[in-house]
XYZ file of C-alpha atoms in Angstrom:
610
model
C -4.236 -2.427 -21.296
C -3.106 -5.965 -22.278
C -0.332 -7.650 -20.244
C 1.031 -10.831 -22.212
C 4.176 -13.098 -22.359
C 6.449 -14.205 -24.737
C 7.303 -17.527 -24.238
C 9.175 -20.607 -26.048
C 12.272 -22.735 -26.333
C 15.836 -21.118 -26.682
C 16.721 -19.441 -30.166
C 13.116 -20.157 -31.396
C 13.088 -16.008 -31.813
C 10.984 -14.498 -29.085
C 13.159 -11.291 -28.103
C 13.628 -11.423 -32.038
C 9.413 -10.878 -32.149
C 9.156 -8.528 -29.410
C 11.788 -5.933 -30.924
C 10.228 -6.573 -34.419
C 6.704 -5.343 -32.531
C 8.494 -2.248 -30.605
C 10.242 -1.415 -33.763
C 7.574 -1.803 -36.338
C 5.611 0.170 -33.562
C 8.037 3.150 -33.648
C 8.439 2.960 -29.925
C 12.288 3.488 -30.584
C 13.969 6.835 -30.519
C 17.105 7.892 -32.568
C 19.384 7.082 -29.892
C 18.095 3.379 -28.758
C 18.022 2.498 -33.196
C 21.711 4.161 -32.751
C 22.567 1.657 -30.068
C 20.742 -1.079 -31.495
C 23.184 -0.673 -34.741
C 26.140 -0.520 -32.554
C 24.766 -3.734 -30.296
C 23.972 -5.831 -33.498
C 27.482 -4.749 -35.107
C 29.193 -6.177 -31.200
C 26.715 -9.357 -30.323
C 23.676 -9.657 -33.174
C 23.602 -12.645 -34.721
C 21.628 -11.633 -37.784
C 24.989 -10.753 -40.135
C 25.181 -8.539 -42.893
C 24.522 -5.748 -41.235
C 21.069 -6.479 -40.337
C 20.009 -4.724 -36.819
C 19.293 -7.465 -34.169
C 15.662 -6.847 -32.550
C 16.212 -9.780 -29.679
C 18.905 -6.940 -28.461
C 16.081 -4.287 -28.153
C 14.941 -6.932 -24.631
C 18.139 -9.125 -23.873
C 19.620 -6.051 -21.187
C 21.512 -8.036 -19.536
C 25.444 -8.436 -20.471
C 25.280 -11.604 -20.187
C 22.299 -12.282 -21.891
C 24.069 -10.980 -24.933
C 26.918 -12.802 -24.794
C 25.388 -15.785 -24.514
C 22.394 -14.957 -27.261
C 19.767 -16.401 -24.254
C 17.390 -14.762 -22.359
C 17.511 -14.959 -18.309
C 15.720 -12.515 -16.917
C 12.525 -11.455 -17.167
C 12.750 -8.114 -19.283
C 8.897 -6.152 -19.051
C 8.529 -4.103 -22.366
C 5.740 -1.061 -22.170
C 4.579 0.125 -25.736
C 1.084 1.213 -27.462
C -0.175 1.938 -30.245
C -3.536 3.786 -31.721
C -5.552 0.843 -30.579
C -4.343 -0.362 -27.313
C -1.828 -0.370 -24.683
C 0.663 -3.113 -24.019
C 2.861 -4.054 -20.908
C 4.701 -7.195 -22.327
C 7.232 -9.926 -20.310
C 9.834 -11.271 -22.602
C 10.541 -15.037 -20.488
C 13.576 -17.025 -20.489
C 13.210 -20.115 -23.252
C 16.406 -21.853 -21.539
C 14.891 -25.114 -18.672
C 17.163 -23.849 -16.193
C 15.033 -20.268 -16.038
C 11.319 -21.562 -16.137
C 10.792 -19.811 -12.780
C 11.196 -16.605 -14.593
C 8.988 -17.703 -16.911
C 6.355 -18.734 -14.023
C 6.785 -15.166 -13.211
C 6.217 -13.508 -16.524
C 2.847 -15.967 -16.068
C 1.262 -15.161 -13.265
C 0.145 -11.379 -14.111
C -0.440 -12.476 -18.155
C -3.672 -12.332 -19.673
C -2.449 -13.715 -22.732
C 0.429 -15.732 -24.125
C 2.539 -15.249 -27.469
C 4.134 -19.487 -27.725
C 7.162 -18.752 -29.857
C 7.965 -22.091 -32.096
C 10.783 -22.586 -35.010
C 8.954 -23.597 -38.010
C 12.053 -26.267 -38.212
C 11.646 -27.402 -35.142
C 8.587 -28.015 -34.611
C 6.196 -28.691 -30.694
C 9.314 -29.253 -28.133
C 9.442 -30.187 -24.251
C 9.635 -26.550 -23.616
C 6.517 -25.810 -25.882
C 4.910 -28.282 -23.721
C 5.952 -27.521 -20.272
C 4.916 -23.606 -20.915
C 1.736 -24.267 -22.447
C 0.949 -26.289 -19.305
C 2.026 -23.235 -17.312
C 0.362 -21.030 -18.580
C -2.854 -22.952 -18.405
C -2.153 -23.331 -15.091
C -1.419 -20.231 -14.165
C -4.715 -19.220 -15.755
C -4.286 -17.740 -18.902
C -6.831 -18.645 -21.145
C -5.648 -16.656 -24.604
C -2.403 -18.379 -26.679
C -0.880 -17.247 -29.457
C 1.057 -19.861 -30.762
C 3.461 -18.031 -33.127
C 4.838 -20.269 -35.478
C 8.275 -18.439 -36.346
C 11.402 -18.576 -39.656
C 8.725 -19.276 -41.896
C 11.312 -17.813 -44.198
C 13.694 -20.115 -43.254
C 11.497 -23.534 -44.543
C 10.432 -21.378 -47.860
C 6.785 -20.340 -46.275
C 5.908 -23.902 -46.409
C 1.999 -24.221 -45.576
C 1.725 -27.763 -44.687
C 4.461 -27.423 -42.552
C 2.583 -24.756 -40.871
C -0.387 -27.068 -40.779
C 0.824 -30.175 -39.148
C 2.275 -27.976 -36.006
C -1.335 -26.392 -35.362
C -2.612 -29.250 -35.982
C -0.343 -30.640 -33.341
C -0.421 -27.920 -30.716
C -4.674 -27.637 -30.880
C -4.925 -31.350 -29.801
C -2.665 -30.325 -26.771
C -4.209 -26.841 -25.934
C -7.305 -28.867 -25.413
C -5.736 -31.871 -23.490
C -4.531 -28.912 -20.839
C -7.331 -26.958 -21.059
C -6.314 -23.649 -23.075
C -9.903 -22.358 -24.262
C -8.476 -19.862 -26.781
C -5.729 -20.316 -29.366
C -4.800 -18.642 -32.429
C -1.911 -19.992 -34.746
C 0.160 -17.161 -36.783
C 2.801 -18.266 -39.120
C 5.409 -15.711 -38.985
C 9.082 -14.180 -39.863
C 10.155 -12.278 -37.011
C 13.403 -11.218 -38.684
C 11.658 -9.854 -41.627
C 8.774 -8.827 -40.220
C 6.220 -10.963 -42.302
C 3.010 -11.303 -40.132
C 4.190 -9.388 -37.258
C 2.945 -6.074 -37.492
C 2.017 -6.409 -41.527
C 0.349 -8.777 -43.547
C 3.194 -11.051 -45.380
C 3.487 -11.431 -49.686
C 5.104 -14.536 -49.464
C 2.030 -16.154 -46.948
C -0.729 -15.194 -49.211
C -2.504 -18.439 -47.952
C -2.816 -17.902 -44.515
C -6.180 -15.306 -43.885
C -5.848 -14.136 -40.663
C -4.697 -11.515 -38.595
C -1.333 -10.307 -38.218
C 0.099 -10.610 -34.583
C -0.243 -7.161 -33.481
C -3.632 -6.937 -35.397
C -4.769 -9.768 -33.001
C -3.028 -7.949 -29.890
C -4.964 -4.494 -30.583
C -8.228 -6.704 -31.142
C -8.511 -9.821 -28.793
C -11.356 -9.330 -25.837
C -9.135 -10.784 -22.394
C -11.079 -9.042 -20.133
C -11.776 -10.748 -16.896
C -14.845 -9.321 -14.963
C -13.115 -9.416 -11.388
C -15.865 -6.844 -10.524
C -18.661 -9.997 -10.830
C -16.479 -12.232 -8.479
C -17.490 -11.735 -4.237
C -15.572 -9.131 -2.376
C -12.172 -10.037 -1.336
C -9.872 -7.300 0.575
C -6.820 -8.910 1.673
C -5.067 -6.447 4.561
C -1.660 -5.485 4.114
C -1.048 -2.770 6.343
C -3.436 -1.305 9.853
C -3.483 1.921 9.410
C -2.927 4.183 12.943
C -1.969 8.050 12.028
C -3.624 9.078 15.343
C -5.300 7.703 18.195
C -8.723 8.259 16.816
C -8.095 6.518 13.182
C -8.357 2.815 12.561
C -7.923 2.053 8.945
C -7.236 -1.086 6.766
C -5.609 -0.763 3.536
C -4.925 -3.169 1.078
C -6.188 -3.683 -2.530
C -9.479 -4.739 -3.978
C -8.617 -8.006 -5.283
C -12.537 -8.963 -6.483
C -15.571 -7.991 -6.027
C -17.183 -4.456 -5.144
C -17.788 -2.757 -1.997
C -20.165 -0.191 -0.302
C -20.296 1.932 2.718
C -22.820 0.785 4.679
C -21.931 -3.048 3.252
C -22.092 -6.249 5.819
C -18.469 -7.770 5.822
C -16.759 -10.709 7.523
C -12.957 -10.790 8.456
C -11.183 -13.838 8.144
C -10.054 -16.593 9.387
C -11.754 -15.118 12.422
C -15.499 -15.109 10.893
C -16.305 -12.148 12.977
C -18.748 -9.470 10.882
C -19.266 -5.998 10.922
C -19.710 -3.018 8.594
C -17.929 -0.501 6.202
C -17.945 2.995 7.708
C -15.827 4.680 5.501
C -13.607 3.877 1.861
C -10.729 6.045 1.757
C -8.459 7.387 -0.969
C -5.867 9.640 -1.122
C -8.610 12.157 -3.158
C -10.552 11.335 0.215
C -13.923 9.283 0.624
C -15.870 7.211 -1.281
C -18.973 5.554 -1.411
C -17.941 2.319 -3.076
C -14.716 0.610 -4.106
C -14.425 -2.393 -6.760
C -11.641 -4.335 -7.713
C -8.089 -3.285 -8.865
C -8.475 -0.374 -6.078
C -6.337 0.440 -3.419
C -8.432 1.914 -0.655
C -8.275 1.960 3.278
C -11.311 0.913 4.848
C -12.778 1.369 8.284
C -15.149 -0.658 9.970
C -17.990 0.481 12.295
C -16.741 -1.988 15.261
C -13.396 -2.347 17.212
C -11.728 -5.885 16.117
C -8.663 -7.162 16.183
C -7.876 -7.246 12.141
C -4.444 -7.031 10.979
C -1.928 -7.892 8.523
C -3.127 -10.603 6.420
C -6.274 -11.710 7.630
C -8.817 -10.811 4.512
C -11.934 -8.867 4.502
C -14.946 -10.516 2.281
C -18.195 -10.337 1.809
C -20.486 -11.079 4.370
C -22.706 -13.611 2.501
C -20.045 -14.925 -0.104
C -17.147 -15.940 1.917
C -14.346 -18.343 0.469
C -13.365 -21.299 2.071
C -10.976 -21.393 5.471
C -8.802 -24.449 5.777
C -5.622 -25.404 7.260
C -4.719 -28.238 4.766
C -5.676 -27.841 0.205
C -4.868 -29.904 -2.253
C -2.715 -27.475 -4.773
C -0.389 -27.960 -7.965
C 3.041 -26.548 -7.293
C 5.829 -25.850 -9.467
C 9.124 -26.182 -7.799
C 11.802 -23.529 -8.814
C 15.075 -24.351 -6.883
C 18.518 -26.573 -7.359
C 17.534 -28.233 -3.828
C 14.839 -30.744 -4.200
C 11.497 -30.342 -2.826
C 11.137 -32.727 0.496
C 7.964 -33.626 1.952
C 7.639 -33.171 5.720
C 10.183 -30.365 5.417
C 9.025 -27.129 7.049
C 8.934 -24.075 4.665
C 7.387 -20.637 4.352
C 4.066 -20.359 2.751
C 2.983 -17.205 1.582
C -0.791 -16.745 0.459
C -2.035 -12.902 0.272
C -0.327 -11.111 2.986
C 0.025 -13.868 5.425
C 2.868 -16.017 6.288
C 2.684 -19.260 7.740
C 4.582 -22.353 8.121
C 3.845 -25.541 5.980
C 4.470 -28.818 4.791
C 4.265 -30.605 1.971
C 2.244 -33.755 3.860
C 2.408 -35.874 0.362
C 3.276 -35.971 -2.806
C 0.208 -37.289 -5.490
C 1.827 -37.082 -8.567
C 4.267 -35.090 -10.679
C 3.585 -34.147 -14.339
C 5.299 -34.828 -16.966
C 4.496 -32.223 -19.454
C 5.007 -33.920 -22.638
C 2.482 -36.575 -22.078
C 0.683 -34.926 -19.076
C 0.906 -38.646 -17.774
C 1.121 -38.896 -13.487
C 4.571 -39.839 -11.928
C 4.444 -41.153 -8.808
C 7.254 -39.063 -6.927
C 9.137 -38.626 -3.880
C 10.573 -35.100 -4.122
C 10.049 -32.116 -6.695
C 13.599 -31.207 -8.329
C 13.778 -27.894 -10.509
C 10.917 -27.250 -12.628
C 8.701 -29.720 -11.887
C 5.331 -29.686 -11.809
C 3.125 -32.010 -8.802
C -0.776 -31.768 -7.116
C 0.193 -31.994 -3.356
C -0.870 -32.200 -0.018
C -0.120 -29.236 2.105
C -0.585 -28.988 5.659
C -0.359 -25.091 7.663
C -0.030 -24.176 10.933
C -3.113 -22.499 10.821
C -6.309 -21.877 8.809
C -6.095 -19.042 5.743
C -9.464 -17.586 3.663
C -9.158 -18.948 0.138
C -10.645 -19.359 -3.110
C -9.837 -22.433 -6.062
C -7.452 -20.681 -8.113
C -9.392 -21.504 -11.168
C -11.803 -19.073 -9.744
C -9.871 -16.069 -8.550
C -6.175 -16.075 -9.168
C -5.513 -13.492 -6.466
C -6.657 -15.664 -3.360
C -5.778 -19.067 -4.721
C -1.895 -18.532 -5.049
C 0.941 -18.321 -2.625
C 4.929 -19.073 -3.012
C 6.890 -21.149 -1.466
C 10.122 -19.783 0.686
C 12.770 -21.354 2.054
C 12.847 -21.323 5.813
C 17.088 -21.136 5.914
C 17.596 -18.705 2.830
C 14.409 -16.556 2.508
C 14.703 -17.751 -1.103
C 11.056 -18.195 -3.321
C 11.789 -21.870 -4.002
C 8.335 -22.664 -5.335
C 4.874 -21.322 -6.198
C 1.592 -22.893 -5.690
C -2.013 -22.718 -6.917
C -4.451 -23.701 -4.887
C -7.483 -26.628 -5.924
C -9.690 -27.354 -2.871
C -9.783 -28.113 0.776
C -9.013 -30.828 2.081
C -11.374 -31.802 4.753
C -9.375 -34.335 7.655
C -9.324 -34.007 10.933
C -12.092 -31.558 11.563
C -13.681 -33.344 14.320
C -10.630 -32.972 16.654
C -10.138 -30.238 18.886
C -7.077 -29.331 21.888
C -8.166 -31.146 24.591
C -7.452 -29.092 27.812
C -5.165 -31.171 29.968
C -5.571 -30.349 33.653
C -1.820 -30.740 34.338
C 0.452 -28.728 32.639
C 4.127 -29.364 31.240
C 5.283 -27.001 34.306
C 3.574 -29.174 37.256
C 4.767 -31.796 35.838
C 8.302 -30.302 35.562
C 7.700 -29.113 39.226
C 6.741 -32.837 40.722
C 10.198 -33.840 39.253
C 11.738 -30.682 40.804
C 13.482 -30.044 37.735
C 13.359 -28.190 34.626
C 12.840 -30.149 31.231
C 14.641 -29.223 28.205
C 15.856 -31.514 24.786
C 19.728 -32.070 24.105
C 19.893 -33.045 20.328
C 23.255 -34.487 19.544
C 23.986 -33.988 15.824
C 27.334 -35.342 13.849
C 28.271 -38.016 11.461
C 28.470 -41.415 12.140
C 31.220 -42.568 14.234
C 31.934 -39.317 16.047
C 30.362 -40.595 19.573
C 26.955 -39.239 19.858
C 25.652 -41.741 21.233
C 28.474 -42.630 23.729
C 28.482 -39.001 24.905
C 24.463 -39.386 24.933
C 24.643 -42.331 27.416
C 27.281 -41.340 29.384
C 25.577 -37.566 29.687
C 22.156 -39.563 30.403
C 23.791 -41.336 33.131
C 25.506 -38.629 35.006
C 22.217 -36.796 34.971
C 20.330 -40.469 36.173
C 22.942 -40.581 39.546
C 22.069 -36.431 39.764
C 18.756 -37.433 40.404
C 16.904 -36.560 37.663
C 14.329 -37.753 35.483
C 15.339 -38.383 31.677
C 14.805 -40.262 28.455
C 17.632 -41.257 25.769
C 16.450 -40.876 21.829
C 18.842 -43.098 19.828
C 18.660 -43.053 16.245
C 19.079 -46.727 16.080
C 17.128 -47.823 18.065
C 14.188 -46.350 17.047
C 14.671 -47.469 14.023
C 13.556 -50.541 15.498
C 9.747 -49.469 16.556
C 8.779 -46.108 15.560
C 10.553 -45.824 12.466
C 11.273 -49.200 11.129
C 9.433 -48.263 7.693
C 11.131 -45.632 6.944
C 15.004 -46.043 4.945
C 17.784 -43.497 4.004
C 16.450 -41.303 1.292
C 16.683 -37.864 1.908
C 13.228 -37.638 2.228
C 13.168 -40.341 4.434
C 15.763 -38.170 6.968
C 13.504 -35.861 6.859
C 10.134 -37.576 8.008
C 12.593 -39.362 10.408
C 13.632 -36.388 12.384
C 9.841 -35.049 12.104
C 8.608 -37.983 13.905
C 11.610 -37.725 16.708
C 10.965 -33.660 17.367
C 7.299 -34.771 17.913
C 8.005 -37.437 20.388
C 10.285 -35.220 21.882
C 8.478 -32.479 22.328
C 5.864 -35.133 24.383
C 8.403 -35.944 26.425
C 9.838 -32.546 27.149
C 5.897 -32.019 28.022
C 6.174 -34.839 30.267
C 8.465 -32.505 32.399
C 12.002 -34.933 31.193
C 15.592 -34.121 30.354
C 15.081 -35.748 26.726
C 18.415 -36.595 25.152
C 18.565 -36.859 21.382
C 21.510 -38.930 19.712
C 20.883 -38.719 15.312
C 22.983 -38.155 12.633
C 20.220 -35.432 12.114
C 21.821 -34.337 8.570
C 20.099 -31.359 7.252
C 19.934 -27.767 9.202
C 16.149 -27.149 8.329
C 14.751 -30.232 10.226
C 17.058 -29.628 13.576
C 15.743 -26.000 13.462
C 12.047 -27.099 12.828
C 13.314 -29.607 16.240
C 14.194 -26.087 17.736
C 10.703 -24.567 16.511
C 8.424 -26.966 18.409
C 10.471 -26.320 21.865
C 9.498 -23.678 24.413
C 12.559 -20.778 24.310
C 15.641 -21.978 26.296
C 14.634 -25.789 26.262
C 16.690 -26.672 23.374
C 20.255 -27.359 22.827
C 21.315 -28.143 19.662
C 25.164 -30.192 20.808
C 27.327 -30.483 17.955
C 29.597 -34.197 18.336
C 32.905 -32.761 15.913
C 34.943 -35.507 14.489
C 36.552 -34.961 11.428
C 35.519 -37.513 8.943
C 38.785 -39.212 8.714
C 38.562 -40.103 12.652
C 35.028 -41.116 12.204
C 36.011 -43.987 9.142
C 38.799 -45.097 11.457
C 37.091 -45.496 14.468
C 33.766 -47.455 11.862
C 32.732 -49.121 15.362
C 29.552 -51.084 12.915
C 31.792 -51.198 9.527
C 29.369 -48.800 7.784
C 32.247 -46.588 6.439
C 33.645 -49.505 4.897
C 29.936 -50.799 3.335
C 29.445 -47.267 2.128
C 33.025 -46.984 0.171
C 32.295 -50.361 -1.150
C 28.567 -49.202 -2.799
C 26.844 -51.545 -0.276
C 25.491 -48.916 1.484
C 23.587 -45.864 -0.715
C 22.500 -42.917 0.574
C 25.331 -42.609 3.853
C 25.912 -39.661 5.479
C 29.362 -38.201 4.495
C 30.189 -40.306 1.781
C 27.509 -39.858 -0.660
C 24.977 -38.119 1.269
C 25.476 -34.462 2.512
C 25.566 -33.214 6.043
C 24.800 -29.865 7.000
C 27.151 -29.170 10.533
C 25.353 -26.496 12.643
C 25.952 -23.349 11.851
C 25.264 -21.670 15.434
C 24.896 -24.562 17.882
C 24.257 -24.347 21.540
C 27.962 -26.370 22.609
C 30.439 -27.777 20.293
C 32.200 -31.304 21.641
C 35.095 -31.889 20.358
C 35.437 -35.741 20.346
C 38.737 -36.327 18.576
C 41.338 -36.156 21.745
C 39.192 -35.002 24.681
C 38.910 -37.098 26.772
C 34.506 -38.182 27.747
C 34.566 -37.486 30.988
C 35.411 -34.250 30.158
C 33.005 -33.581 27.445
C 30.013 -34.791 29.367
C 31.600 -32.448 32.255
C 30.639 -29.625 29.756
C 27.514 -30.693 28.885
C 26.469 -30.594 32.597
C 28.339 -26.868 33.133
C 25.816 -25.723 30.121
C 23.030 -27.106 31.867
C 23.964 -25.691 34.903
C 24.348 -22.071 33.530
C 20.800 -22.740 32.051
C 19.680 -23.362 35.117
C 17.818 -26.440 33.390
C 19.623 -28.528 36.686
């Protein structure tokens, strides 16, 4: 079996290829050639007749409307020689995720390029993808030969080209095919009117190139996905044999725990085994009761990968909203899903010079080696050595959305001398000495709507109460804490990081911690929400309308902003995200404060915070 992509630039003729190679094949029945006719008559683009083969993988609608691919369309066909599962990958910028997709289970690449073209960005970015993403075997497919009169030296100069950048990125094997997918020439046949190139046709080279990866000679990796309980008596693991082989009988360690034991039993559904090797899916159980379950991995005893909490890793962002270090997000590596950050950016990429950017955020498609930070340790490998425990994806927190993929380089080793230190009093006695329960009241709104005038006249109601607080003002930290950081958006976002951290201190200190920032975006008040103990956060929502809010300008920041003095302000030419389920709503535009502070303490009171 050979799994490979087609990949390239828009119109540069890879559907075109791939239905030349399923047709040439004779993988079509009388029906799907009848349809094809019909399709090519309605959308093709070839005229005259002629049947269009890019129709044979563009499904969608509007795929042939448009004459692009989007999706990722997986072709299964064989011949004599081999079998073939093949991913036909969008060419378009906007769709390189797909393409990332069609990647990462590739063993080989077919690089689609117009003879008249020549090497593009695209051609660039996915040949650095796909080096990347570990495939080692290109075939750059130099296509419409026929439409440049077979021209050899043109041929020349892009191979020429394309070599010297296969081995800037790293691509071990490439073989350069001049070819007419439209006519066939070179694709499954040898072509009359290239009589001076001498080597293999494309599917000659598919049924005959050696891609094999030995994942049997790697250690033994067994990621869990599911524990296995039909009856009180069974304990199984299954999962999937990602590397590696394994016997009955066989020391193993689970991870991140460390703890060892041994394989009792390897179970199929034909029943037991005595050994399992990679690219099975088995259930194992172990001779000793532990606590394993869903993603913790199972590994050899005396080749174990590494367990770290923060790697070094390249990522390639795939979403409209920009990448923002500091955010929170969803990692996902194996079976396990953990929180993360993005602690700094190295460099981005760019692809057509492979050159290091220094960069602030990742927007769509690009390609950066970060710093990432978990909540808590995870088994790994270097991707370069074992694809299947060296990547993970990248999920937004608010959407469940795949906004990024990752592989993995090394650990990073900081902070590994520092351990919990166990504090003799706890949040609650200090809470109790205060006779009062501590909790954090973020106010959240635009500039201008009276956070924090509600904040210090909540603050002092609570002060003449009796209790213990401490007012957060987004100014005024601004002064101390904060003073280096501005008003990018990824600035915001490390801004409100730092803040939920020193609030979370102080709502360990046993306080009534008041909050008063603009607080923009949705996924930093939540990640605020996330360090909290349940029922000792209030997200307050401070409603003006906008127009209210540039009348009442109490610092003339409304009027900067309009005037381009002021980039980057909340409202006018920054976005803000209003809460979408907050704790109170204050209306300030009318009511009058006494009476809006008079909520805040009724909420609190119904909490029984006070």
């Amino acid at each position: 079996m050979l799994r490979f992509l087609a990949c390239g630039a828009v119109d540069d003729g890879k559907s075109t290829l791939l239905g030349r190679l399923l047709y040439d094949c004779k993988m079509l029945f009388e029906d799907q050639l009848e349809e094809l006719a019909n399709d090519s008559a309605r959308f093709g683009t070839t005229g005259g007749g002629n049947l269009d083969f890019a129709l044979l993988v563009d499904g969608l609608s509007s795929e042939r409307e448009q004459g692009i691919t989007i999706d990722v369309a997986y072709r299964y066909f064989a011949t004599e020689r081999r079998k073939f599962i093949v991913a036909d990958t969008p060419g378009h910028s906007d769709y390189t995720r797909n393409m990332v997709t069609g990647a990462s289970t590739s063993d080989l690449a077919i690089l689609v390029v117009d003879a008249r073209k020549g090497l593009v960005t695209q051609t660039f970015r996915h040949s650095y993808l796909v080096s990347l993403l570990g495939v080692r075997h290109v075939v750059l497919a130099v296509n419409k030969m026929d439409l440049i009169d077979w021209d050899q030296e043109v041929f020349d100069q892009i191979t020429t080209a394309y070599r010297a950048y296969a081995d800037r990125v790293g691509i071990p094997h490439v073989t350069c095919i001049p070819v007419a997918a439209l006519s066939g020439d070179n694709v499954s046949r040898h072509s009359e009117h290239m009589r001076w190139y001498q080597g293999p046709a494309l599917l000659e080279h598919l049924e005959s190139v050696d891609v094999e990866r030995d994942m049997t000679g790697l250690p033994f990796r067994f990621p869990v996905q599911l524990v296995s309980r039909p009856h009180l008596d069974f304990r199984g693991y299954a999962g999937t044999v990602v590397s590696g082989a394994v016997g009955v009988g066989d020391e193993v360690a689970v991870l991140p725990s460390g703890k060892t034991t041994h394989i009792a039993r390897i179970l199929t559904m034909d029943g037991d085994h005595a050994e399992a090797s990679a690219g099975q899916a088995v259930t194992l159980v172990v001779e000793d009761e532990l606590d394993i379950s869903r993603g913790d991995v199972i590994v050899a005893g005396d080749a174990r990968p590494q367990v770290a909490d923060q790697f070094a890793a390249h990522i390639v962002w795939m979403d409209e909203a920009p990448l923002l270090p500091s955010r929170n997000y969803l990692v996902r590596i194996g079976s396990a899903s953990l929180n993360a950050q993005v602690t700094e950016l190295k460099h981005s990429i760019n692809v057509d010079t492979l050159e290091h950017v220094a960069a602030k955020h990742l927007d769509l498609n690009d390609i950066a080696f970060c710093n990432i930070s978990l909540n808590q340790a995870v088994p790994f490998d270097p991707y370069a050595e074992n694809r299947d425990m060296g990547n993970f994806i990248i999920v937004d927190k608010m959407t469940n959305a795949t906004v990024g993929c990752g592989m993995i380089g090394f650990a990073l080793r900081r902070a590994t001398n520092i351990h919990h230190h166990d504090l003799k009093i706890s949040a609650e006695a200090r809470a109790a000495a205060k006779s009062q329960k501590p909790c954090v009241l973020w106010l959240t709104g635009l500039s201008g709507s009276g956070k924090s005038t509600l904040a210090d006249l909540i603050e002092q109601r609570l002060h003449s109460m009796g209790h213990h607080t401490m007012l957060l003002d987004g100014d005024n930290v601004r002064f101390g804490l904060n003073r280096d950081l501005g008003f990018s958006d990824e600035d915001r976002v490390e801004n409100i990081r730092r803040i939920a951290e020193v609030s979370k201190l102080m709502n360990d200190a046993g306080l009534i911690t008041l909050v008063s920032f603009i607080s923009p975006f949705r996924s930093e008040r939540e990640m605020a929400r996330a360090l909290m103990p349940d029922g000792q956060f209030f997200e307050i929502f401070v409603d003006a309308p906008i127009e209210l809010c540039e009348a009442r300008d109490p610092k003339g920041l409304y009027k900067k902003a309009r005037a381009g003095e002021i980039p980057n302000f909340t409202g006018i030419n920054s976005p803000y995200e209003p809460p979408e389920n907050p704790d109170l709503v204050l209306n300030s535009a009318g009511v009058e404060k006494d009476a809006l502070v008079a909520e805040v303490i009724a909420m609190l009171e119904q909490a029984r915070i006070i």
